[in-house]
Amino acid sequence: MINRYSQVTCLRSLDFAYDTTPPQDIPTKTLLQILQSPVQYQRVNVSVCVVEERENSEEFTKGNTVTPLKKVVYAVSDQTASLLLTVWGTHTFCLKNWYHFSDVSVRNFMGQTTLTTTRDTNIQTIPHAGPSVDPIVDDITTTEGELSMVNIDVQHLCPKRHSLDSVNFSTLMTRCHSCKAFCKTAKLSAVARGTLTIIDEAGTQHSFNLTDKLIRETLSLNPGPLPQPDELAALFLHHDRATVTTKGSRVLSVLVDAPPEAPSSEDAATAMA
Ligand SMILES: [Zn+2]
């Protein structure tokens, strides 16, 4: 019964789209069958050879913003086709061995059909099922060049993830207009995003979008508060060169050359003494 005390929750914010198929009715499909009918969010069982590890990271999921979850992308193949499979959580696979994955979800990412494990996925070792097709080829590109431009924005969020217009970090509290409440300034979070431009050997300019994760990884920044945008930009532009790895339009990693020698804090302390 729905009455005025009922709460309606929007399913779009769920980590995994809701699929009501009971486990016993989930079909076992070959990878080719999945590619021929790549209906997003359908649940399937697959028996595949785990061929290669492609990406390895830790990410926050929508349902869990406290502890990051291990996320590994594998190229998997059967006798019909090859796909990328994202495995969440800690699992160990012997590459080139075969496994049965029950209850995995079909996704479409930038025109590419992929599979991802769900919280209901079960993984079992199975006997080798003969030769599998060659692993899927990634369109991974590496661009190297001189760093020429960077633009960084920093957005501050209240503990309930509302965007705040301006924050004065020397004050105890900040008012969030969405919450209609004051929050402790120390409990605000910061999200950076930006663009980076490099010039390759041929003189061509390449611009890339940077996510918060990439910016923090590249600059070795911890989760939590961030420096001002101009300070972040300066941290990038202290470097001369950058190597950017992309897959389609998505940036996978940014490597910058070693920064010029800066005096360590110990040296600075000695100099001041
Ligand atoms: Zn708020």
XYZ file of C-alpha atoms and ligand atoms in Angstrom:
274
model
C 0.000 0.000 0.000
C 1.259 3.477 -0.815
C 0.064 6.245 1.492
C 1.358 9.644 2.535
C 4.008 8.000 4.740
C 5.452 6.024 1.826
C 8.758 7.017 0.306
C 9.390 6.716 -3.392
C 13.027 6.242 -4.368
C 14.351 6.901 -7.839
C 15.951 3.734 -9.235
C 18.301 5.687 -11.480
C 20.462 6.354 -8.452
C 20.951 2.641 -7.761
C 24.329 1.145 -8.296
C 22.920 -1.526 -10.562
C 19.675 -1.224 -12.481
C 16.960 -3.331 -11.000
C 16.512 -6.635 -12.830
C 13.715 -8.794 -11.465
C 14.781 -11.994 -13.252
C 15.034 -14.725 -10.581
C 18.476 -16.411 -10.521
C 17.201 -19.717 -11.939
C 15.823 -17.914 -15.013
C 19.017 -16.054 -15.925
C 20.101 -17.380 -19.341
C 23.592 -18.675 -20.030
C 24.810 -17.004 -23.225
C 27.839 -17.077 -25.452
C 29.692 -13.781 -25.907
C 28.550 -13.643 -29.541
C 24.906 -13.988 -28.454
C 25.444 -11.046 -26.066
C 27.021 -8.942 -28.840
C 24.176 -9.793 -31.207
C 21.557 -8.671 -28.686
C 23.341 -6.256 -26.327
C 20.317 -5.253 -24.243
C 21.675 -3.042 -21.445
C 21.317 -4.253 -17.853
C 20.188 -7.765 -18.856
C 21.592 -10.374 -16.473
C 23.399 -13.328 -18.038
C 25.654 -16.242 -17.083
C 28.828 -16.741 -19.105
C 31.592 -19.357 -19.300
C 34.756 -17.615 -20.442
C 38.526 -17.744 -20.545
C 40.070 -14.838 -18.573
C 42.747 -13.837 -21.078
C 44.344 -10.558 -19.990
C 44.152 -7.920 -17.264
C 43.574 -4.493 -18.835
C 42.862 -1.927 -16.093
C 43.242 -2.047 -12.347
C 41.895 0.635 -10.011
C 39.936 1.351 -6.869
C 36.689 3.256 -7.156
C 33.855 4.492 -5.018
C 30.473 3.114 -6.014
C 27.208 5.005 -5.694
C 26.128 2.801 -2.810
C 29.455 3.077 -1.009
C 31.289 6.371 -0.840
C 33.332 5.469 2.235
C 35.574 2.554 1.218
C 36.756 2.275 -2.377
C 36.171 -1.062 -4.091
C 38.793 -2.870 -6.160
C 37.875 -2.797 -9.853
C 39.735 -4.861 -12.446
C 38.890 -4.999 -16.156
C 39.752 -8.245 -17.950
C 39.606 -9.225 -21.600
C 37.575 -12.440 -21.616
C 36.918 -14.789 -24.536
C 34.946 -17.871 -25.375
C 34.842 -19.787 -28.676
C 32.573 -17.149 -30.235
C 33.843 -13.672 -29.279
C 35.789 -11.517 -26.820
C 34.556 -8.772 -24.462
C 35.777 -6.687 -21.562
C 34.538 -7.819 -18.147
C 34.729 -5.550 -15.087
C 35.191 -7.493 -11.869
C 34.366 -5.665 -8.610
C 35.902 -6.729 -5.324
C 38.908 -8.908 -4.611
C 39.147 -11.994 -6.835
C 42.185 -13.857 -8.093
C 42.207 -15.382 -11.554
C 44.797 -17.532 -13.299
C 45.066 -15.911 -16.720
C 44.180 -18.232 -19.627
C 41.969 -20.316 -17.302
C 38.226 -20.723 -17.714
C 35.592 -19.546 -15.243
C 31.814 -19.553 -15.010
C 30.394 -16.159 -13.999
C 26.746 -16.263 -12.975
C 24.549 -13.181 -12.861
C 26.725 -10.625 -14.661
C 25.204 -7.470 -16.166
C 25.510 -6.311 -19.794
C 26.584 -2.681 -20.247
C 27.111 -0.353 -23.137
C 29.991 2.030 -22.688
C 30.726 4.515 -25.460
C 29.309 2.160 -28.055
C 31.169 -0.840 -26.691
C 29.335 -3.784 -25.122
C 30.915 -4.876 -21.862
C 30.073 -7.083 -18.906
C 30.267 -6.240 -15.219
C 29.912 -8.387 -12.130
C 27.024 -7.549 -9.778
C 26.589 -8.102 -6.077
C 24.877 -11.424 -6.963
C 27.665 -12.747 -9.196
C 29.149 -16.145 -8.387
C 32.472 -17.194 -9.884
C 33.512 -20.832 -10.346
C 36.549 -22.418 -11.939
C 35.607 -24.692 -14.849
C 37.659 -27.019 -17.095
C 39.380 -25.554 -20.163
C 36.785 -25.416 -22.926
C 39.186 -25.479 -25.868
C 40.742 -22.613 -27.791
C 39.092 -19.225 -27.327
C 39.118 -16.338 -29.792
C 41.845 -13.691 -29.563
C 41.241 -11.085 -26.848
C 39.390 -7.924 -27.805
C 41.627 -5.117 -29.070
C 41.411 -1.905 -27.054
C 41.592 1.452 -28.805
C 44.111 2.693 -26.253
C 46.207 5.646 -27.447
C 49.191 7.313 -25.814
C 49.967 10.964 -26.561
C 53.206 12.521 -25.380
C 54.189 16.155 -25.582
C 54.960 19.471 -23.968
C 52.504 20.742 -21.382
C 51.118 24.020 -22.671
C 47.813 24.793 -20.932
C 45.732 23.665 -18.014
C 42.443 24.779 -16.550
C 41.149 23.469 -13.234
C 37.868 24.095 -11.417
C 37.259 23.063 -7.850
C 33.733 22.499 -6.634
C 32.981 22.264 -2.914
C 30.203 20.012 -1.697
C 28.297 19.850 1.563
C 28.229 16.463 3.370
C 25.025 15.707 1.420
C 26.848 16.415 -1.854
C 25.189 19.751 -2.716
C 27.336 22.205 -4.623
C 28.352 25.319 -2.629
C 29.005 28.685 -4.274
C 31.809 29.991 -2.121
C 33.616 28.634 0.892
C 35.816 30.508 3.315
C 38.095 27.920 4.874
C 39.053 30.150 7.766
C 35.506 29.958 9.120
C 34.067 27.194 11.301
C 30.903 26.688 9.296
C 29.406 27.162 5.850
C 25.728 27.523 5.023
C 24.291 25.109 2.453
C 21.229 26.652 0.814
C 19.919 23.250 -0.329
C 20.153 21.735 3.163
C 19.032 25.038 4.760
C 21.620 24.293 7.411
C 25.159 25.102 8.453
C 27.792 22.434 7.992
C 31.254 22.253 9.481
C 33.655 23.706 6.924
C 36.078 20.895 7.811
C 33.465 18.341 6.684
C 33.064 19.756 3.158
C 34.453 17.765 0.262
C 36.105 19.058 -2.860
C 35.865 17.816 -6.442
C 38.275 19.024 -9.106
C 37.872 18.809 -12.868
C 39.700 20.403 -15.705
C 41.359 20.280 -19.089
C 44.958 19.789 -20.049
C 46.568 20.663 -23.386
C 49.833 19.257 -24.685
C 51.721 19.914 -27.915
C 53.170 16.833 -29.606
C 56.392 16.580 -31.677
C 54.514 17.578 -34.843
C 53.269 20.768 -33.142
C 49.676 19.525 -32.881
C 47.727 20.528 -29.785
C 45.774 17.844 -27.931
C 43.311 18.674 -25.140
C 42.052 16.198 -22.562
C 39.348 16.282 -19.919
C 40.582 15.543 -16.416
C 38.405 14.039 -13.693
C 38.934 14.535 -9.974
C 40.470 11.063 -9.756
C 42.967 11.780 -12.553
C 43.952 15.158 -11.105
C 44.563 13.663 -7.663
C 46.450 10.662 -9.096
C 48.669 12.822 -11.305
C 49.519 15.280 -8.544
C 49.670 12.614 -5.783
C 46.983 14.391 -3.752
C 45.088 12.634 -0.978
C 41.314 12.436 -0.866
C 39.798 15.382 0.993
C 40.442 19.127 0.766
C 42.079 20.543 -2.357
C 44.324 23.552 -2.950
C 42.896 26.541 -4.830
C 42.382 26.021 -8.613
C 45.330 28.287 -9.521
C 47.597 26.343 -7.163
C 46.455 23.089 -8.775
C 47.132 24.536 -12.230
C 50.605 25.586 -11.064
C 51.291 22.058 -9.790
C 50.670 20.834 -13.348
C 52.590 23.590 -15.116
C 55.697 23.066 -12.959
C 56.213 20.063 -15.214
C 57.485 20.298 -18.773
C 56.055 17.206 -20.396
C 53.099 14.886 -20.011
C 52.076 11.490 -21.356
C 48.333 10.940 -21.616
C 46.790 7.504 -22.164
C 43.253 7.504 -23.524
C 40.647 5.005 -24.555
C 38.238 6.672 -26.967
C 37.665 10.088 -25.402
C 38.208 8.819 -21.854
C 41.541 9.613 -20.214
C 42.956 6.600 -18.376
C 46.119 8.127 -16.973
C 48.305 11.225 -17.059
C 52.024 10.941 -16.363
C 54.036 14.092 -15.850
C 57.814 14.275 -15.859
C 59.669 14.678 -12.570
C 59.226 18.197 -11.160
C 62.259 20.458 -10.746
C 64.164 19.863 -7.505
C 62.298 21.580 -4.687
C 63.865 22.009 -1.256
C 62.398 19.438 1.136
C 60.506 20.690 4.187
C 63.445 19.563 6.343
C 65.836 21.750 4.350
C 63.400 24.643 4.650
C 63.182 24.104 8.404
C 66.997 24.037 8.644
C 67.255 27.205 6.563
C 64.774 28.981 8.808
C 66.499 27.895 12.031
Zn 23.586 20.518 1.414
